[in-house]
Structure formats: structure tokens, C-alpha cells
Short mmCIF file of C-alpha atoms in Angstrom, two decimals:
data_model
loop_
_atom_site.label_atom_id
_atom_site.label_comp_id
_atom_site.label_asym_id
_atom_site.label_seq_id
_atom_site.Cartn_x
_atom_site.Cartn_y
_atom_site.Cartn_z
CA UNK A 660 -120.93 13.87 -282.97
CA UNK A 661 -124.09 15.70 -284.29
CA UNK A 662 -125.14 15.83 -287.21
CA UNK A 663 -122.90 12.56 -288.98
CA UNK A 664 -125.27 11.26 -290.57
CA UNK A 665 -126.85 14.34 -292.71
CA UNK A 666 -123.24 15.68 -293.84
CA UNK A 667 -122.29 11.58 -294.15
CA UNK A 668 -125.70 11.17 -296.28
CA UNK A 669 -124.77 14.48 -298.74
CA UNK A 670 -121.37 13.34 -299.18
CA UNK A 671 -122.51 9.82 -300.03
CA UNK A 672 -124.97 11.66 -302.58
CA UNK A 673 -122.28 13.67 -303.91
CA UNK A 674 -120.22 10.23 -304.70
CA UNK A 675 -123.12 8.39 -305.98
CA UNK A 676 -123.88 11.05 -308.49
CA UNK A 677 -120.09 11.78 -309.70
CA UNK A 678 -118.17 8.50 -309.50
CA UNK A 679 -121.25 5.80 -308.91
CA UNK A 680 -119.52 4.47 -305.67
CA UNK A 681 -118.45 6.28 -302.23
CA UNK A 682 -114.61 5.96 -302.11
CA UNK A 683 -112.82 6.49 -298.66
CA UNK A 684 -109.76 5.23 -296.98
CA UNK A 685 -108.26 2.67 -295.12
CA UNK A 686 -104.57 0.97 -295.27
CA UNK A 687 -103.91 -0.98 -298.12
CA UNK A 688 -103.88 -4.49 -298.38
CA UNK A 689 -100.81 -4.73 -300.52
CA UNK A 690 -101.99 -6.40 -303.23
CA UNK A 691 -102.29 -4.83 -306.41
CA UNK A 692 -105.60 -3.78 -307.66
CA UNK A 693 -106.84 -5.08 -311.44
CA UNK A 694 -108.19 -1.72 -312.36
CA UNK A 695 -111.84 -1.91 -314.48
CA UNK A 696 -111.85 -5.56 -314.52
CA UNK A 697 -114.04 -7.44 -312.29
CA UNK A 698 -111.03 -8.58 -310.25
CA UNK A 699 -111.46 -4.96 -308.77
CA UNK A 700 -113.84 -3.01 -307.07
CA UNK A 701 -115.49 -0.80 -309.03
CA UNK A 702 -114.76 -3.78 -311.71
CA UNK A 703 -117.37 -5.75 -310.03
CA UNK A 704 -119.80 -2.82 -310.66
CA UNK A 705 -119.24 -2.32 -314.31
CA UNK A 706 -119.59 -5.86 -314.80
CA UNK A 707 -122.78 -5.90 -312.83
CA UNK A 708 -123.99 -3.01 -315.12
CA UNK A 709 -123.20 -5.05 -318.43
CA UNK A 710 -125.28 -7.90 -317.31
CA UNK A 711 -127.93 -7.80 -320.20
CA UNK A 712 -130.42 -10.50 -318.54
CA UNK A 713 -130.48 -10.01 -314.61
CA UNK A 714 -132.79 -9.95 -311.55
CA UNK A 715 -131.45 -7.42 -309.10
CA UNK A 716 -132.93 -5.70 -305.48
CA UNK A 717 -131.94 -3.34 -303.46
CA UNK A 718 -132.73 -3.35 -299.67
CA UNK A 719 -131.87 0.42 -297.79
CA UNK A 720 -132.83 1.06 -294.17
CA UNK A 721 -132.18 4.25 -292.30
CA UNK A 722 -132.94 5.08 -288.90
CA UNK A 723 -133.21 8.71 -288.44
CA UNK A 724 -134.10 10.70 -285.18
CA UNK A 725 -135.69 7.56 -284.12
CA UNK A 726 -137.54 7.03 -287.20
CA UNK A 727 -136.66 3.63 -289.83
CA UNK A 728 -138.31 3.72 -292.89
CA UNK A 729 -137.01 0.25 -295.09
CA UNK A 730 -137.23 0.22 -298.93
CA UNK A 731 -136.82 -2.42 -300.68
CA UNK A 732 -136.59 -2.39 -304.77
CA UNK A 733 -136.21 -5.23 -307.07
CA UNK A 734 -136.57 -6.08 -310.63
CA UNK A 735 -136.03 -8.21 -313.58
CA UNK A 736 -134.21 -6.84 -316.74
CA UNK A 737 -134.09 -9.15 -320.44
CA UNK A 738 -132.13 -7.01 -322.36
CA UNK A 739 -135.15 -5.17 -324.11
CA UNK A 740 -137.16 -4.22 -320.66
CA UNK A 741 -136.99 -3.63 -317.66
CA UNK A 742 -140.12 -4.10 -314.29
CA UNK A 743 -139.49 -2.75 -310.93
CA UNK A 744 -141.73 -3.30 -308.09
CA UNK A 745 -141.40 -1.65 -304.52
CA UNK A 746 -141.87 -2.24 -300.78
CA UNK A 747 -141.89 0.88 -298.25
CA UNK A 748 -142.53 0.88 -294.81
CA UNK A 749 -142.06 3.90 -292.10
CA UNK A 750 -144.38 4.97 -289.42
CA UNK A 751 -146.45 1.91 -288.89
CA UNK A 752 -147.11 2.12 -292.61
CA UNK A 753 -146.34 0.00 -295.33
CA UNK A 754 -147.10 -0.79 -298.80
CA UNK A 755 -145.58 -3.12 -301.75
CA UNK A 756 -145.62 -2.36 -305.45
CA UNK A 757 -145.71 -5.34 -307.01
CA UNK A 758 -144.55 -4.87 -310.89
CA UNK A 759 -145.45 -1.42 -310.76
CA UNK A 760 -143.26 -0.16 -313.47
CA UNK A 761 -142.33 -1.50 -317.12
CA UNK A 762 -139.74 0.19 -319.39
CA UNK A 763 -138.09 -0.11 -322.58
CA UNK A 764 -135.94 2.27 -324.09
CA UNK A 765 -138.56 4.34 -325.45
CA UNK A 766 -141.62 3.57 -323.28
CA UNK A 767 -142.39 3.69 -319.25
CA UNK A 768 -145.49 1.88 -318.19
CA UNK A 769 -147.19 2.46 -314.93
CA UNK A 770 -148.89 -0.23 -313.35
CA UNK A 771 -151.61 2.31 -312.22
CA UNK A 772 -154.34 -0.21 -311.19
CA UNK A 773 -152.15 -2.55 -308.80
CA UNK A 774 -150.87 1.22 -307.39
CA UNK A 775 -154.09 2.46 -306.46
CA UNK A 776 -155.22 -0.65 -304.87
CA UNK A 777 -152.19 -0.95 -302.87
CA UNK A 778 -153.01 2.89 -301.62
CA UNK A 779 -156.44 2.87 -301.82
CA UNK A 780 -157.20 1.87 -298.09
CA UNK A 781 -154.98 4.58 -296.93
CA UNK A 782 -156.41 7.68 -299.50
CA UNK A 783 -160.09 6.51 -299.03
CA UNK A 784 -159.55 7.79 -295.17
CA UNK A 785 -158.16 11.24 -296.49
CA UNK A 786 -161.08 13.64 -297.00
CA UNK A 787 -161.33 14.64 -301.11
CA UNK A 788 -158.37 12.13 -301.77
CA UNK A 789 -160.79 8.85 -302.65
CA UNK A 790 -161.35 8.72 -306.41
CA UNK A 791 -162.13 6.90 -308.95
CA UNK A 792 -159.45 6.05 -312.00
CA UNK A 793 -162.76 6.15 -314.32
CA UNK A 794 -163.15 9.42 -313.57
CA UNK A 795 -160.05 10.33 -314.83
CA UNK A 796 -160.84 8.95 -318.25
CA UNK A 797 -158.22 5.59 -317.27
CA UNK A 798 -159.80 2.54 -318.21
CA UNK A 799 -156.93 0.30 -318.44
CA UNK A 800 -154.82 -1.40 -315.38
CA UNK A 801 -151.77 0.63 -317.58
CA UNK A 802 -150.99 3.32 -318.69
CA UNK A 803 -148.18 4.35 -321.16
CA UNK A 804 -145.81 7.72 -321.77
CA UNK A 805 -143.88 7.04 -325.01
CA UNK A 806 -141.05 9.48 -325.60
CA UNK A 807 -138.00 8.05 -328.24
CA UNK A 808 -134.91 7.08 -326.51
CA UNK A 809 -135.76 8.89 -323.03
CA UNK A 810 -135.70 5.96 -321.00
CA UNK A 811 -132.93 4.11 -322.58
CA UNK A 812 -130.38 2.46 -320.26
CA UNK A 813 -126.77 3.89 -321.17
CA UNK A 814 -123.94 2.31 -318.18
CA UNK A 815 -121.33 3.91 -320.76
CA UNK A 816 -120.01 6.73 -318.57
CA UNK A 817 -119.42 4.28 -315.63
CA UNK A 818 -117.91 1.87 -317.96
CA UNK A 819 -115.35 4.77 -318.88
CA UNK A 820 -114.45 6.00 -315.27
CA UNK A 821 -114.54 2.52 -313.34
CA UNK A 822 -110.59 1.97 -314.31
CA UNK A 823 -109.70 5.92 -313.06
CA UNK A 824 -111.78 4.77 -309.93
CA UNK A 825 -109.90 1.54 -309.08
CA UNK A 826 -106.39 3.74 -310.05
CA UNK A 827 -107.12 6.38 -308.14
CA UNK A 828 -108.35 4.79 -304.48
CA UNK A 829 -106.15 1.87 -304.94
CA UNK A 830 -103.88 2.55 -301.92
CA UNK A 831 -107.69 2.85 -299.91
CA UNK A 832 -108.65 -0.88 -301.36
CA UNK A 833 -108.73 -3.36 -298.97
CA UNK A 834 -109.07 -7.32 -300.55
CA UNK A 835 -109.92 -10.44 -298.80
CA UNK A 836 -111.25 -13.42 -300.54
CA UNK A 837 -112.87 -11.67 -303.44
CA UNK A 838 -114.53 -8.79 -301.80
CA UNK A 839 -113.21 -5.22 -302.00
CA UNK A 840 -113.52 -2.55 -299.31
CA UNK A 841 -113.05 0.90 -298.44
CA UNK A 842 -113.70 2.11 -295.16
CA UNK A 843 -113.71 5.68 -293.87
CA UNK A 844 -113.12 5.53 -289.95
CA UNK A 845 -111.22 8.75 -288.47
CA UNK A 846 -110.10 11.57 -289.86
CA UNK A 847 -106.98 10.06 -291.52
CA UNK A 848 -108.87 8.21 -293.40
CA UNK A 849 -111.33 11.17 -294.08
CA UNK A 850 -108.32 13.34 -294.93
CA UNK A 851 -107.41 10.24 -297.48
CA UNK A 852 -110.67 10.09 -299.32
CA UNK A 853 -110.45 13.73 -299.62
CA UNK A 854 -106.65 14.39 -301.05
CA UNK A 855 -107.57 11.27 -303.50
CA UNK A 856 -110.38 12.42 -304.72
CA UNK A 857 -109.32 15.92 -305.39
CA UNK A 858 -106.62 14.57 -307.21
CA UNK A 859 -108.55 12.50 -308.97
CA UNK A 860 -110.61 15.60 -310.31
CA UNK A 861 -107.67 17.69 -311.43
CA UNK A 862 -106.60 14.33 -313.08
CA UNK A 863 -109.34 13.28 -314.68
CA UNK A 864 -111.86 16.20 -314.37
CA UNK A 865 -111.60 17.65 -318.13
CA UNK A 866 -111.69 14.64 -319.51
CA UNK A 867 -114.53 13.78 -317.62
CA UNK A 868 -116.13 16.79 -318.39
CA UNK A 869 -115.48 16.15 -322.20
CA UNK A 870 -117.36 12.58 -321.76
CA UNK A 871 -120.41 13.41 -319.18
CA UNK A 872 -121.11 16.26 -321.76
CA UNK A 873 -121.01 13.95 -325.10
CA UNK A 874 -122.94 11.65 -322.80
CA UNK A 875 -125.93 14.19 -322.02
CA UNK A 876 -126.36 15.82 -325.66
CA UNK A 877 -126.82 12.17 -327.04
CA UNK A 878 -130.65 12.78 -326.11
CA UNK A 879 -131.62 15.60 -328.18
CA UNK A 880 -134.34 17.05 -326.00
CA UNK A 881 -135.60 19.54 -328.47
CA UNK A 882 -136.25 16.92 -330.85
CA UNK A 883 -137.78 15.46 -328.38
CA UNK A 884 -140.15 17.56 -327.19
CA UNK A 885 -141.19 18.34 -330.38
CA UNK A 886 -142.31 14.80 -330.85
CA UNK A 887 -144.22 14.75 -328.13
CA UNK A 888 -145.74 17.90 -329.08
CA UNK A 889 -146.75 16.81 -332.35
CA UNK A 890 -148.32 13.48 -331.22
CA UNK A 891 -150.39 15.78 -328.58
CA UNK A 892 -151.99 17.49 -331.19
CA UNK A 893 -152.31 14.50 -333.66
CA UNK A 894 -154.41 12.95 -330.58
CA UNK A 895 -156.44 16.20 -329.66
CA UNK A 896 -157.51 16.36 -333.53
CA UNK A 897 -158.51 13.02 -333.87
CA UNK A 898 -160.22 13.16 -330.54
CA UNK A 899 -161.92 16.49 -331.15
CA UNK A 900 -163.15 14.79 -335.03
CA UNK A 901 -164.15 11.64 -333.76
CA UNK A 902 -166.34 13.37 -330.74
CA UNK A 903 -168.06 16.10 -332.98
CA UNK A 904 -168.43 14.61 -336.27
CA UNK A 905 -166.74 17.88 -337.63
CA UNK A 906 -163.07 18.29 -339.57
CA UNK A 907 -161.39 21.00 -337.61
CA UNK A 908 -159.99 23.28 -339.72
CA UNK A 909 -156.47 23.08 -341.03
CA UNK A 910 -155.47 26.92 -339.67
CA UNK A 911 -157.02 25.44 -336.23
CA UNK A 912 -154.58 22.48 -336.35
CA UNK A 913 -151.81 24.86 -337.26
CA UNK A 914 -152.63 27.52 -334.65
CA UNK A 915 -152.63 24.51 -332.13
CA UNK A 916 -149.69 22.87 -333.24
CA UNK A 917 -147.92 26.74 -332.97
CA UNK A 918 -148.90 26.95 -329.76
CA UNK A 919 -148.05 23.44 -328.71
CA UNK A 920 -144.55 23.75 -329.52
CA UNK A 921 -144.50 27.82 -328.24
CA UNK A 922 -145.36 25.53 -324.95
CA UNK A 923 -142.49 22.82 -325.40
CA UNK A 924 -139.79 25.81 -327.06
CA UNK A 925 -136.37 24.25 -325.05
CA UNK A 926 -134.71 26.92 -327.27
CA UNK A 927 -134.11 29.09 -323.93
CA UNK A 928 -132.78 25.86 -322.09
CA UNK A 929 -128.81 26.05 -321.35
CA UNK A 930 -126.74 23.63 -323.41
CA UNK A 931 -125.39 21.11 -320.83
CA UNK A 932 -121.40 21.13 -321.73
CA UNK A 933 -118.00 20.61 -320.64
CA UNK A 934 -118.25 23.38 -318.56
CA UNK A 935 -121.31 22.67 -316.86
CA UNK A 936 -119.68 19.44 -315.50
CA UNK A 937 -116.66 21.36 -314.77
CA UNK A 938 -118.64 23.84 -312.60
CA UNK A 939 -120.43 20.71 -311.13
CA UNK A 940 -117.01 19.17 -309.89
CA UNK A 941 -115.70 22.37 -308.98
CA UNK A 942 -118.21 22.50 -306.62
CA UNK A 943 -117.66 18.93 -305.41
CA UNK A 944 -114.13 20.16 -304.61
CA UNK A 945 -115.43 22.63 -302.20
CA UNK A 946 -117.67 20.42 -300.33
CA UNK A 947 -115.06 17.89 -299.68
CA UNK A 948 -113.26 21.23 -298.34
CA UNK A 949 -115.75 22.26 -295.83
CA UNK A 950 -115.05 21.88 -292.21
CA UNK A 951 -117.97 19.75 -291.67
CA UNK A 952 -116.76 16.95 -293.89
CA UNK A 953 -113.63 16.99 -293.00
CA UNK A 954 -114.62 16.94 -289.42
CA UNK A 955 -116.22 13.49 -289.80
CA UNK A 956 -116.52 11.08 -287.05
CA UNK A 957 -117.98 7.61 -287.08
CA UNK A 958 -117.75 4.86 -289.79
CA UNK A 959 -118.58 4.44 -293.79
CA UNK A 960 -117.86 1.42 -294.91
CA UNK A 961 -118.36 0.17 -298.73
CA UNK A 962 -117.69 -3.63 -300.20
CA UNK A 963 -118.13 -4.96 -303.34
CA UNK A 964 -118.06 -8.83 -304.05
CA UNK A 965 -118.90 -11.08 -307.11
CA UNK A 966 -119.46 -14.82 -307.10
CA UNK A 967 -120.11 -16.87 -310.00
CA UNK A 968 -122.40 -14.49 -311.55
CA UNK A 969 -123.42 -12.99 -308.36
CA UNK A 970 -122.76 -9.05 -307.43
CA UNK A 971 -123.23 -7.84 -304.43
CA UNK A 972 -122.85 -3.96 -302.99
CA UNK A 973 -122.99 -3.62 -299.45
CA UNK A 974 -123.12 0.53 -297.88
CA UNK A 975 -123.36 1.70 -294.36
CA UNK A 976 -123.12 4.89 -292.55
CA UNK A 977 -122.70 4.63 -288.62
CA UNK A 978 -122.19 7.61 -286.33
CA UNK A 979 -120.28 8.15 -283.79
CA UNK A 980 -123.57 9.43 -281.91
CA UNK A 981 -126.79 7.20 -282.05
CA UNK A 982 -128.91 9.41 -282.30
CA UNK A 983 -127.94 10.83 -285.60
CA UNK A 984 -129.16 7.72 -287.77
CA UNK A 985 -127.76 5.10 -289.45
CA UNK A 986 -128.41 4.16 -293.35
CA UNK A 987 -127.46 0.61 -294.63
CA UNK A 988 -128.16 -0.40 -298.25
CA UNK A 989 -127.49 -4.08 -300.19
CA UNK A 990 -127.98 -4.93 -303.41
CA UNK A 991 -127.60 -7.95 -305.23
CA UNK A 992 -127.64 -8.23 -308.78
CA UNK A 993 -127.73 -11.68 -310.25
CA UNK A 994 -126.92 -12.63 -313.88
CA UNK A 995 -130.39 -14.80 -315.33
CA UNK A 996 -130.21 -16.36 -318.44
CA UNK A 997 -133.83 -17.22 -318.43
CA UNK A 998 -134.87 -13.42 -316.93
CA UNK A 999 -137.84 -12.00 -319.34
CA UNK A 1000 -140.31 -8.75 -318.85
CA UNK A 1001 -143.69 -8.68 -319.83
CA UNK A 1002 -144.51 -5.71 -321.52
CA UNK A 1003 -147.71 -4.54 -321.14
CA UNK A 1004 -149.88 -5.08 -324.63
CA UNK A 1005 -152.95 -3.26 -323.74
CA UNK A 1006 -151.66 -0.32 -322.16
CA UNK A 1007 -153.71 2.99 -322.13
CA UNK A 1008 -151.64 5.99 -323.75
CA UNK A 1009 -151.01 8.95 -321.00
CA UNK A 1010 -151.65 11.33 -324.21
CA UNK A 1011 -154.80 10.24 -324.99
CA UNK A 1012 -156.22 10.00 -321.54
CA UNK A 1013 -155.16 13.98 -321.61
CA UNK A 1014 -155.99 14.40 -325.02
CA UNK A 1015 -159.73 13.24 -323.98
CA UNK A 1016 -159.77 15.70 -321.19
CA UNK A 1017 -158.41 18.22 -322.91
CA UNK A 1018 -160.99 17.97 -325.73
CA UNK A 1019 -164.13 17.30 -323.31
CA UNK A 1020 -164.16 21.04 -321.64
CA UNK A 1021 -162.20 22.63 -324.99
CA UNK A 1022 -165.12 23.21 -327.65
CA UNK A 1023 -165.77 26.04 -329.97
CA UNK A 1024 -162.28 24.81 -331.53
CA UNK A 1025 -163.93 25.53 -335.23
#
């Protein structure tokens, strides 16, 4: 059948983003499902995601028109931070990221130096690309973005939704000693997955709605911005004194600051609300209606498992025709008492190495 795997791969997207998990259909097992507990299968997952202290990876490998490209991301998570390093390889290439990112809730660190060497063999061969991380004012092997509560790790939503998940696909649930699976393999089982899920949406949609919108406006972005805005200009005052000798005058700092924040205004910026996410699963619905996913040949299969602290997530897409691709993914996450991050004490702030630019080719401020 052409073209499985891209309609498989946007339906699979689809699921991720709405209900963390793909759900399809397959006969039931007979034994009753433990909905949201972590005798159940999207259990496992929210108990996964409560795991404070962890190490967890993720392996995915697709094969696409003859093409695999592997990823492979892993990490280590204390409670208070989080690092993530990377592998990638496609098309004879391949790199690895070791701890290339650091986060806490209100910091992301980038491992710039250990990036750039990793890359640097293949930009030095690109015409214009080779450069030098002095010459963009980085002197540090980090560098920092600091923004209050933007990176903060919230698994409240799924925590919400996992019982509705296990309720509504638990004729689809398949158990056999301790791991769950759902498995979409015909157009029965299509036809299952897609009757469920609707349901599940008039069900649970509003109510959904109601919580993915409380969820989104706990960030207040404005506030945000504005923050950021007003440590930019901090920075490009200091830097601009410091460099010159000269106090820049206070209607200056004002008339900066003004148009800083003219530049960061998210007073034109739609309120995300109930009906946004209503819109948003409206618009599920009709995918799951179109003739193309409906029309679905080949195999999805999904299984979750959890052993003594263990959780494992296993995903693959198959076609019906080789030559559309396949995509596999596995991810273990492990609970570690002993996990800890190291976060980064000497990092370089991203606003100051802009702030410097910004006030090396500025002048005739005052």
C-alpha cells in the first residue's frame, strides 16, 4: 500500500500530541484493565513520568525510501535538573552529543563547546561555515538562556487523562505477563481505534479542553517576556557604561527599555483557551475521518511494560509495502536513586554575549 507510513507517521503525531500514547485495536484479553494505575497501560506511563530521580533513552530508527537515519537520546534527571545528550546517524553520517543540554526549571544550558567539536570536522569542509566561537563573543564551553518557569517539567495533564485513556481503549488492551498492548492490524481494528477515540473526544473533549487550557495559561508569557526584556536592557546599559566610561542617560535607558518591550508586546498574541483545544480536537476528529486513515494497511503495534522500577515503551509502524518505511522507537526509563545533574557553574549568559554585540556596533547611544 503506498504511502503507510507518512499517513501512519501523522496519525502517530496526532496521538502523541493529544493523548501521549497511539491507541489502536485488537481483541481483548478479557481481563479487566486497572485504569491510571501502573497495573495498566497508560498507568505504566504516568508512573514513568512521576519518577523524580531517573536515567531514561530513547532509541528511534526509521527507514524511509531506502534511507535509516537512528537517533538515539538519553539522559539523567535528579529532581532539580535535567542533561540530555544525543547520537544521530543517516547518510554515512554520524555524530554524538555527549551532555549537550542542562535544564532546570528556569534555565537551559547548551553545551556549545562539546557541540561544535562534535560538528566541527563536518562545517570546516563547508565553504563560509568554519568559525570561530571567539568570534562570536563565547568564551565559555556554556552558555545559558534564563527565562522563569519556561522550562519547567509539568506531567500534570497526562497524569489527568491516563485513567480516561486506559477506560476508553480498554476493550483494545491486550495483557500478558505485565506488558500491555494495542495493535492496529486491518481495518477492523483501524475502524476500532477510530470509533473509540471519537468517543473518547465527545466524552472527554470539554473537559479536556477546560484542563489543557488551565494547563497553558499557567506560564504567563507576557510576564515573561517582559522579564527578559528588562534584563536585555539592564545588560546593554551596563555593557554600554562599562565599555565607554560614560552614564547613559536615564531618557536613553527609558527610550530603550520602550522600545524593548514595543519589540516583546505579546498583547496581539491570541489567548490559548478552551476553545482553542476544542478547535484542535475538532480537527483531530476529521483526520481520523479521512479516507486515507481509515484506509490503513499494515501493522502499528504499541506495548508498555514495567519491572521493578523499570519502564519500558516499545512503538513500531510496518507497512504493508516495503518500500514505504518503517519507524521503531524504545525507550526505557529507569527509576535511580543515586541519579544527579551537574549544572553548569560557569556558564556564559546568551544575553550578555548579545548584549556585547549589540553594544560593540551600537554607539552614539548618548
Amino acid at each position: 500500500m503506498k504511502g503507510l507510513l507518512r499517513k501512519a507517521a501523522a496519525v502517530l503525531l496526532v496521538a502523541v500530541m493529544a493523548v501521549a500514547m497511539f491507541a489502536g485495536c485488537t481483541k481483548s484479553s478479557g481481563k479487566k484493565v486497572n485504569a491510571g494505575s501502573d497495573g495498566s497501560m497508560f498507568g505504566i506511563l504516568k508512573s514513568a513520568m512521576q519518577l523524580e530521580k531517573k536515567t531514561f533513552d530513547c532509541d528511534i530508527t526509521a527507514d524511509i525510501e531506502g534511507t535509516t537515519a537512528k537517533i538515539k537520546l538519553s539522559g539523567v534527571s535528579d529532581g532539580n535538573a535535567t542533561s540530555l545528550s544525543a547520537e544521530v546517524s543517516t547518510g554515512g553520517m554520524s555524530f554524538k552529543f555527549d551532555n549537550a543540554i542542562v535544564f532546570t526549571d528556569d534555565v537551559i544550558y547548551f553545551n556549545v563547546a562539546s557541540i561544535m567539536d562534535e560538528v566541527g570536522a563536518f562545517t570546516s569542509a563547508i565553504p563560509g561555515a568554519d568559525f570561530d566561537l571567539e568570534d562570536l563573543g563565547i568564551t565559555s564551553d556554556w552558555v545559558s538562556f534564563k527565562a522563569e518557569g519556561l522550562f519547567k517539567q509539568d506531567n500534570s495533564i497526562f497524569e489527568a487523562i491516563s485513567k480516561d485513556l486506559d477506560e476508553a481503549y480498554a476493550d483494545m488492551i491486550t495483557e500478558k505477563d505485565g506488558t500491555y498492548s494495542i495493535t492496529v492490524s486491518d481495518k477492523d481494528s483501524v475502524k476500532g481505534f477510530i470509533d473509540a477515540t471519537k468517543k473518547l473526544l465527545d466524552d472527554k473533549g470539554d473537559a479536556w479542553a477546560k484542563l489543557f487550557a488551565e494547563q497553558s495559561n499557567k506560564l504567563d508569557v507576557e510576564k515573561l517576556m517582559n522579564g527578559v526584556a528588562d534584563d536585555v536592557v539592564e545588560a546593554i546599559v551596563k555593557a554600554y557604561e562599562e565599555s565607554t566610561g560614560e552614564k547613559l542617560p536615564e531618557d536613553k535607558i527609558k527610550e530603550l527599555r520602550d522600545s524593548m518591550l514595543e519589540e516583546t508586546d505579546m498583547s496581539g498574541i491570541e489567548e490559548i483557551n478552551e476553545d482553542t483545544y476544542k478547535e484542535m480536537f475538532d480537527e483531530i476528529r476529521d483526520q481520523l475521518d479521512d479516507a486515507s486513515v481509515t484506509g490503513l494497511d499494515g501493522k502499528i503495534d504499541v506495548r508498555t511494560s514495567s519491572d521493578k522500577g523499570v519502564y519500558t515503551i516499545k512503538a513500531n509502524a510496518e507497512p504493508e509495502d516495503e518500500e514505504d518505511g518503517s519507524i521503531i522507537l524504545i525507550s526505557t526509563i529507569k527509576e535511580d536513586s543515586s541519579a544527579k545533574v551537574e549544572v553548569p557553574s560557569d556558564a556564559q549568559s546568551a544575553i550578555d554575549i548579545l548584549v556585547a554585540i549589540v553594544v560593540a556596533n551600537m554607539g552614539g547611544m548618548n
